[in-house]
Amino acid sequence: MKKAIISVSVILILAFSLIGTIDRTPLKSTEEYKKTFLNVAETIKELEQQVSTDDTLQIGWAKECIIPKGVPLPVAGYGFRTQYRAVRDSLYARAFAFDDGIRQTYVLSLDLMIFPTEVRKRLGEKLLNIGITEEDVLFSATHTHNGMGGFDPSLLGNIAMGIFSEEGTSKIVASAYQAILNAKASKQKGSVGFLKTQSPEWVTNRIVYNGRKENSIRGIKINRVDGKNAAIVTYNAHPTHINMNYWILSRDYPGEWINHLEASKTIDFAAFCAGMVASHGPGDPKHIEDSFERIKDMGSVLSDSILHIWDKTQTNAVVNVDIHKIPIDFRPSQIRIESNLKVRDWVFKSASDGGLQGDITLMRIGNIDWFACPSDFSGEIALDYQFDRVAHQQNKEFMVTSFNGNYAGYITCDAYYDSLNSYEIREMNWVGPEYGAYFGEIIKELLEN
């Protein structure tokens, strides 16, 4: 009897130390919320004090392969997978340098599932050698589910992204650094414009049957005086066309899209940044059975959509370009076991790279407000907060991308938190209720100012 009591006591102590209850305190009443909006207010002050340029913008770009030769790396995507068996198409770091005569800023996108925190940290240290900090760079990723993994040394990273590889991680950092260096060196005078069109047939709501979806293709058009043109494009469909049984490296549909753009007579260089992909999957309007034929078709259609509006899109040569990173205060993590029970925050911190952290990045290019989130961000939030309407009231355009160098899970509509049992809402919401509104209000506040 005594042994049974001791056993039960040990189990209860363990359960209490590992498991807690979901915190449903209204987020607006928390210190975390108040601190974050103080950060937002401080950023708005900085924006108001920004000195305007009167110089022609200079723009450069470059890419570098990130796959190390002869290193057995895992495939990241669809859960734990081990070594890739073939390379269908190469993976790259693609960089853009912008110089408005006062400030130098950069965009860096990786052909990976996320932009790894470990890569961001190491790259930030290297960039100091050339007078750049990570505060000067907007980070993103294509979110391919057939990129290489092994880039996260934490326990959670080893489980989700494959066994950590020092060689693989070092190669990504070195290639990203070289791409930025080459982009910086290749700057020429140029101009920028905002690209926007729709492609509703190639995106679906993957958590609600026939649910709402944000259909837009958005991007940045770049013309240079040397006759070279480039584009940065974004779309909201997950790159998950390639069947999970193919253990290969591939950029999925974003790679085909970029290939088509660069093969055209119009665009010399292009990059893709994953958009508002949470809750959004890729469409299949032609019901093509073969994964690879499907991504080729999707890439071709999306490319044609951009090329169709290219000549109609005006560009400006004298614009301000700047980056601001607004730190987000997170409540303790809330990874759910069931509706009202969660794993305690100390467990998540121990398994991850220190727990929830990150910022919302705002890159302002003339009248374009580009927001980059530390998460999968849902296009449904953009619909709820009517970001297009808010932006147009301020004579602005907007775009939102995901995976900005930190990762806090999925940010989706709060209405789903207690009503849906999907993977995105249950397992991948690490932050708890009301964070869709939290992120939505941050972006809306910045758009309005």
XYZ file of C-alpha atoms in Angstrom:
449
model
C 0.000 0.000 0.000
C 2.833 2.372 0.910
C 4.567 1.720 -2.454
C 1.325 2.434 -4.300
C 0.902 5.743 -2.465
C 4.494 6.718 -3.280
C 4.010 5.777 -6.969
C 0.802 7.789 -7.224
C 2.469 10.749 -5.501
C 5.415 10.659 -7.919
C 3.058 10.525 -10.911
C 1.040 13.467 -9.579
C 4.177 15.529 -8.939
C 5.474 14.796 -12.420
C 2.119 15.617 -13.965
C 1.906 18.907 -12.074
C 5.452 19.890 -13.064
C 4.940 19.044 -16.747
C 1.302 20.004 -17.344
C -0.569 23.264 -16.754
C -3.823 24.876 -17.790
C -4.371 27.172 -20.774
C -4.085 30.834 -19.789
C -7.226 32.582 -21.014
C -6.537 35.951 -19.426
C -7.685 38.610 -21.940
C -4.515 39.415 -23.845
C -5.119 43.179 -23.884
C -4.955 43.231 -20.086
C -1.500 41.629 -19.935
C 1.869 43.308 -19.465
C 3.123 41.543 -22.596
C 0.486 43.268 -24.729
C 1.222 46.668 -23.200
C 4.976 46.314 -23.714
C 4.545 45.301 -27.331
C 2.361 48.288 -28.120
C 4.889 50.578 -26.465
C 7.354 49.097 -28.968
C 4.861 49.824 -31.767
C 4.489 53.439 -30.578
C 8.265 53.859 -30.486
C 8.540 52.559 -34.053
C 5.867 55.003 -35.227
C 7.902 57.868 -33.696
C 10.973 56.654 -35.601
C 8.981 56.532 -38.837
C 7.782 60.117 -38.308
C 11.360 61.297 -37.790
C 12.758 59.501 -40.831
C 14.830 61.715 -43.127
C 13.652 61.610 -46.746
C 16.095 60.876 -49.518
C 16.462 62.891 -52.691
C 18.713 60.340 -54.374
C 18.010 57.663 -56.965
C 17.663 54.227 -55.409
C 20.453 51.708 -56.019
C 19.583 48.013 -56.121
C 21.646 44.835 -56.382
C 20.902 41.129 -56.248
C 22.652 37.764 -56.142
C 22.129 34.098 -55.315
C 24.276 31.274 -53.925
C 23.603 27.534 -53.668
C 23.142 26.395 -50.052
C 23.514 22.606 -50.543
C 26.863 21.316 -49.216
C 28.512 18.652 -51.347
C 28.806 15.170 -49.904
C 26.939 15.888 -46.654
C 24.075 13.465 -45.792
C 21.367 15.940 -44.762
C 17.780 15.172 -43.745
C 14.741 16.435 -45.646
C 12.726 18.995 -43.636
C 8.955 18.865 -44.051
C 6.055 16.518 -43.248
C 7.648 15.517 -39.941
C 10.877 13.662 -39.285
C 12.652 12.402 -42.415
C 16.236 11.282 -42.822
C 18.742 11.728 -45.645
C 17.637 13.021 -49.034
C 18.123 10.631 -51.946
C 18.341 13.018 -54.881
C 18.437 16.706 -55.813
C 15.652 17.600 -58.223
C 16.512 21.284 -58.244
C 19.109 23.274 -56.343
C 18.339 25.285 -53.227
C 19.561 28.876 -52.967
C 20.032 31.905 -50.787
C 18.729 34.890 -52.790
C 19.614 38.391 -51.654
C 18.657 41.944 -52.603
C 20.488 45.110 -51.575
C 18.687 48.481 -51.481
C 20.507 51.801 -51.028
C 18.409 54.978 -50.983
C 21.405 57.284 -50.489
C 20.910 57.416 -46.717
C 20.207 53.838 -45.644
C 21.302 50.406 -46.847
C 18.830 47.569 -46.339
C 18.608 43.969 -47.510
C 16.195 41.144 -48.257
C 17.310 37.524 -47.897
C 15.173 34.485 -48.747
C 16.255 30.857 -48.323
C 14.907 27.793 -50.139
C 14.131 26.158 -46.802
C 11.061 25.310 -44.749
C 11.748 28.240 -42.397
C 14.488 30.796 -41.927
C 16.452 29.048 -39.153
C 17.120 30.955 -35.937
C 20.583 29.407 -35.743
C 21.406 30.651 -39.248
C 20.123 34.141 -38.428
C 22.297 34.356 -35.309
C 25.471 33.172 -37.028
C 24.855 35.276 -40.110
C 24.296 38.343 -37.940
C 27.775 37.909 -36.472
C 29.390 37.574 -39.920
C 27.582 40.591 -41.333
C 29.261 42.842 -38.771
C 32.451 42.320 -40.793
C 30.959 44.363 -43.653
C 29.182 46.988 -41.573
C 25.747 45.349 -41.614
C 23.675 44.079 -38.693
C 20.772 41.655 -38.774
C 18.564 44.673 -38.027
C 19.239 45.791 -41.611
C 17.902 42.581 -43.163
C 14.391 41.302 -43.810
C 14.562 37.502 -43.607
C 12.218 35.042 -45.279
C 12.013 31.532 -46.701
C 10.160 29.768 -49.489
C 8.682 27.222 -47.030
C 9.358 24.309 -49.355
C 8.576 21.009 -47.640
C 11.381 19.389 -49.588
C 14.272 21.538 -48.469
C 17.170 20.290 -46.431
C 16.972 20.184 -42.662
C 19.513 19.663 -39.907
C 19.823 23.392 -39.163
C 18.375 23.568 -35.626
C 20.520 22.244 -32.748
C 17.680 22.225 -30.185
C 15.875 19.030 -29.150
C 12.683 20.203 -30.860
C 14.663 21.113 -33.966
C 16.306 17.698 -34.135
C 12.876 16.065 -33.946
C 11.071 18.364 -36.386
C 13.829 19.323 -38.837
C 16.162 16.334 -38.698
C 19.418 15.619 -36.874
C 21.530 18.754 -36.592
C 24.392 19.101 -39.076
C 27.216 21.540 -38.397
C 28.422 21.197 -42.006
C 24.966 21.888 -43.434
C 24.310 24.866 -41.171
C 27.728 26.382 -41.864
C 27.129 26.059 -45.607
C 23.786 27.892 -45.388
C 25.396 30.714 -43.396
C 28.378 31.010 -45.739
C 26.175 31.042 -48.853
C 23.736 33.571 -47.394
C 26.644 35.830 -46.429
C 28.166 35.588 -49.909
C 24.812 36.330 -51.553
C 24.428 39.505 -49.488
C 28.036 40.483 -50.201
C 27.550 40.008 -53.953
C 24.210 41.832 -53.943
C 25.842 44.751 -52.130
C 28.652 44.866 -54.702
C 26.318 44.692 -57.708
C 24.152 47.753 -56.972
C 23.031 49.918 -59.877
C 20.581 52.814 -60.031
C 17.017 51.659 -60.421
C 13.360 52.002 -59.507
C 10.677 49.962 -57.757
C 6.931 49.386 -58.087
C 4.259 47.239 -56.461
C 2.884 44.167 -58.215
C -0.539 42.816 -57.331
C -2.873 40.397 -59.054
C -5.106 37.452 -58.128
C -4.854 33.693 -58.613
C -7.768 32.146 -56.678
C -7.650 28.785 -58.434
C -4.202 27.834 -57.105
C -4.832 28.367 -53.375
C -7.268 26.676 -50.977
C -8.266 26.942 -47.340
C -6.739 23.756 -46.028
C -8.366 23.736 -42.585
C -11.969 24.691 -43.456
C -13.624 23.068 -46.463
C -14.545 25.819 -48.945
C -13.358 28.326 -46.350
C -12.119 31.847 -46.919
C -8.787 32.390 -48.616
C -6.545 35.328 -49.464
C -5.935 34.880 -53.198
C -3.461 37.594 -54.008
C -0.099 37.467 -55.701
C 1.943 40.398 -54.427
C 5.446 41.520 -55.121
C 7.991 44.152 -55.953
C 8.996 45.105 -59.486
C 12.575 46.297 -59.956
C 13.960 48.060 -63.034
C 17.583 49.163 -63.293
C 19.273 51.681 -65.591
C 21.580 48.929 -66.892
C 18.523 47.274 -68.463
C 18.287 44.483 -65.888
C 14.970 43.692 -64.188
C 14.134 41.689 -61.065
C 11.090 40.673 -59.039
C 10.334 39.621 -55.487
C 7.069 37.672 -55.440
C 4.877 36.172 -52.733
C 1.814 33.929 -52.658
C -0.186 32.355 -49.845
C -0.292 28.659 -50.814
C 1.839 26.167 -48.902
C 4.515 24.605 -51.169
C 3.278 21.065 -50.542
C 2.517 19.760 -54.039
C 5.348 17.217 -53.981
C 4.253 13.970 -52.370
C 5.826 13.344 -48.961
C 7.083 9.961 -50.152
C 9.640 11.685 -52.398
C 12.727 12.165 -50.236
C 14.309 14.664 -52.583
C 15.465 18.257 -52.441
C 13.228 20.589 -54.414
C 11.841 24.125 -54.267
C 8.338 22.857 -55.134
C 6.124 25.346 -57.019
C 8.097 28.473 -55.924
C 11.115 27.085 -57.750
C 9.144 26.487 -60.937
C 7.649 29.974 -60.667
C 11.080 31.567 -60.342
C 12.434 29.436 -63.202
C 9.633 30.621 -65.498
C 10.145 34.285 -64.574
C 13.885 34.102 -65.125
C 13.436 32.260 -68.433
C 11.256 35.085 -69.752
C 12.623 37.972 -71.799
C 11.303 40.388 -69.186
C 12.852 39.386 -65.846
C 16.522 38.591 -65.224
C 16.361 37.609 -61.549
C 13.580 36.690 -59.130
C 13.000 35.494 -55.578
C 10.013 34.031 -53.738
C 9.078 34.713 -50.120
C 6.359 32.611 -48.497
C 3.273 34.728 -47.918
C 0.356 34.340 -45.522
C 0.522 30.552 -45.738
C -1.040 29.434 -42.451
C -4.407 27.803 -43.240
C -3.689 28.098 -46.991
C -2.800 25.121 -49.178
C -1.992 24.807 -52.890
C -4.871 24.410 -55.320
C -5.152 21.810 -58.064
C -7.681 23.225 -60.553
C -6.695 20.861 -63.362
C -6.616 17.742 -61.153
C -3.144 16.783 -62.321
C -2.137 13.529 -60.663
C 1.640 13.800 -61.010
C 3.265 16.060 -58.365
C 5.957 17.340 -60.684
C 3.632 18.138 -63.554
C 1.414 19.961 -61.084
C 4.198 22.239 -59.820
C 5.316 22.963 -63.381
C 1.781 23.997 -64.317
C 1.361 26.120 -61.193
C 4.716 27.812 -61.728
C 3.815 28.620 -65.318
C 0.393 30.070 -64.436
C 1.741 32.232 -61.598
C 4.577 33.450 -63.799
C 2.146 34.443 -66.550
C 0.096 36.348 -63.969
C 3.121 38.496 -63.093
C 4.283 38.964 -66.676
C 0.770 40.031 -67.688
C 0.860 43.052 -65.356
C 4.585 43.816 -65.575
C 4.502 46.544 -68.210
C 1.409 48.154 -66.636
C 3.133 48.504 -63.244
C 4.746 51.896 -62.703
C 8.033 52.280 -60.823
C 9.644 55.122 -58.869
C 13.357 55.840 -58.658
C 13.446 58.173 -55.639
C 11.962 56.360 -52.659
C 12.860 55.847 -49.009
C 13.781 52.313 -47.984
C 14.072 51.382 -44.323
C 13.618 48.450 -41.936
C 12.168 48.467 -38.436
C 11.922 45.432 -36.156
C 9.213 45.603 -33.526
C 9.900 43.209 -30.628
C 6.906 41.124 -29.571
C 6.402 40.204 -25.938
C 4.961 36.700 -25.737
C 3.108 35.132 -22.874
C 4.532 31.772 -21.716
C 4.067 29.142 -24.434
C 0.785 27.210 -24.582
C 1.317 23.969 -26.472
C -1.936 22.116 -25.949
C -2.398 18.545 -24.803
C -6.173 18.936 -24.962
C -8.655 21.803 -24.885
C -7.617 23.306 -21.554
C -4.331 21.584 -20.739
C -0.876 22.545 -21.963
C 2.764 21.591 -21.647
C 4.411 23.921 -19.147
C 6.585 26.683 -20.546
C 9.821 25.430 -18.936
C 9.486 22.190 -20.897
C 9.094 24.066 -24.180
C 12.006 26.363 -23.354
C 14.210 23.372 -22.569
C 13.304 21.620 -25.839
C 13.510 24.700 -28.073
C 15.916 27.552 -28.549
C 14.903 29.380 -25.384
C 11.162 29.568 -25.937
C 8.946 32.078 -27.725
C 10.668 35.188 -29.019
C 10.748 37.350 -32.094
C 9.588 40.508 -33.794
C 7.396 41.752 -36.597
C 9.645 43.256 -39.233
C 8.444 46.270 -41.206
C 10.337 47.057 -44.394
C 9.067 50.260 -45.935
C 9.919 50.700 -49.628
C 8.351 53.958 -50.743
C 4.607 53.459 -50.307
C 4.947 49.672 -49.824
C 4.682 48.384 -46.244
C 6.157 44.877 -46.162
C 5.584 42.991 -42.906
C 7.508 39.813 -42.059
C 6.238 37.623 -39.218
C 8.045 35.164 -36.896
C 5.562 32.435 -37.747
C 3.267 30.863 -40.273
C 0.806 33.760 -40.651
C -2.741 33.258 -41.966
C -4.187 35.217 -44.871
C -7.567 35.048 -43.142
C -6.265 37.570 -40.595
C -5.536 39.962 -43.470
C -9.159 39.557 -44.550
C -10.479 40.083 -41.012
C -8.463 43.278 -40.544
C -9.020 44.517 -44.107
C -5.354 45.368 -44.539
C -5.845 46.341 -48.184
C -8.526 48.885 -47.284
C -6.464 50.272 -44.394
C -3.378 50.558 -46.607
C -5.232 52.278 -49.442
C -6.680 54.822 -47.020
C -3.070 55.812 -46.342
C -2.112 55.693 -50.044
C -0.053 52.595 -49.361
C 0.292 49.010 -50.530
C 1.016 46.105 -48.225
C 2.396 42.592 -48.252
C 2.947 40.065 -45.481
C 5.453 37.217 -45.446
C 6.238 34.507 -42.921
C 9.429 33.022 -41.358
C 11.425 36.149 -40.500
C 14.267 34.475 -38.597
C 12.371 33.440 -35.460
C 9.560 30.899 -35.226
C 6.566 30.962 -32.864
C 4.303 28.406 -34.568
C 1.075 29.123 -36.453
C -0.814 32.407 -36.101
C -4.383 31.771 -37.291
C -7.885 33.160 -36.746
C -8.847 33.218 -33.080
C -12.372 32.005 -33.912
C -10.888 28.576 -34.670
C -9.044 28.158 -31.378
C -11.790 26.215 -29.605
C -13.823 25.078 -32.603
C -11.356 23.202 -34.830
C -9.266 20.121 -34.148
C -6.961 20.522 -37.140
C -3.196 20.109 -36.839
C -2.614 23.817 -37.518
C -4.910 24.899 -34.695
C -4.043 22.260 -32.091
C -0.448 21.060 -32.390
C 1.059 24.081 -34.177
C -0.496 26.898 -32.172
C 2.231 27.441 -29.581
C 1.046 30.826 -28.316
C -2.536 30.324 -27.126
C -5.764 32.255 -27.753
C -6.067 35.796 -29.128
C -2.763 35.916 -31.008
C -4.461 36.310 -34.393
C -5.890 39.579 -33.069
C -2.565 40.445 -31.421
C -0.627 40.221 -34.680
C -3.490 41.739 -36.682
C -3.670 44.812 -34.463
C 0.102 45.340 -34.560
C 0.123 45.322 -38.369
C -3.004 47.491 -38.608
C -1.546 50.079 -36.208
C 1.633 50.340 -38.257
C -0.274 50.502 -41.549
C -2.288 53.430 -40.232
C 0.814 55.471 -39.441
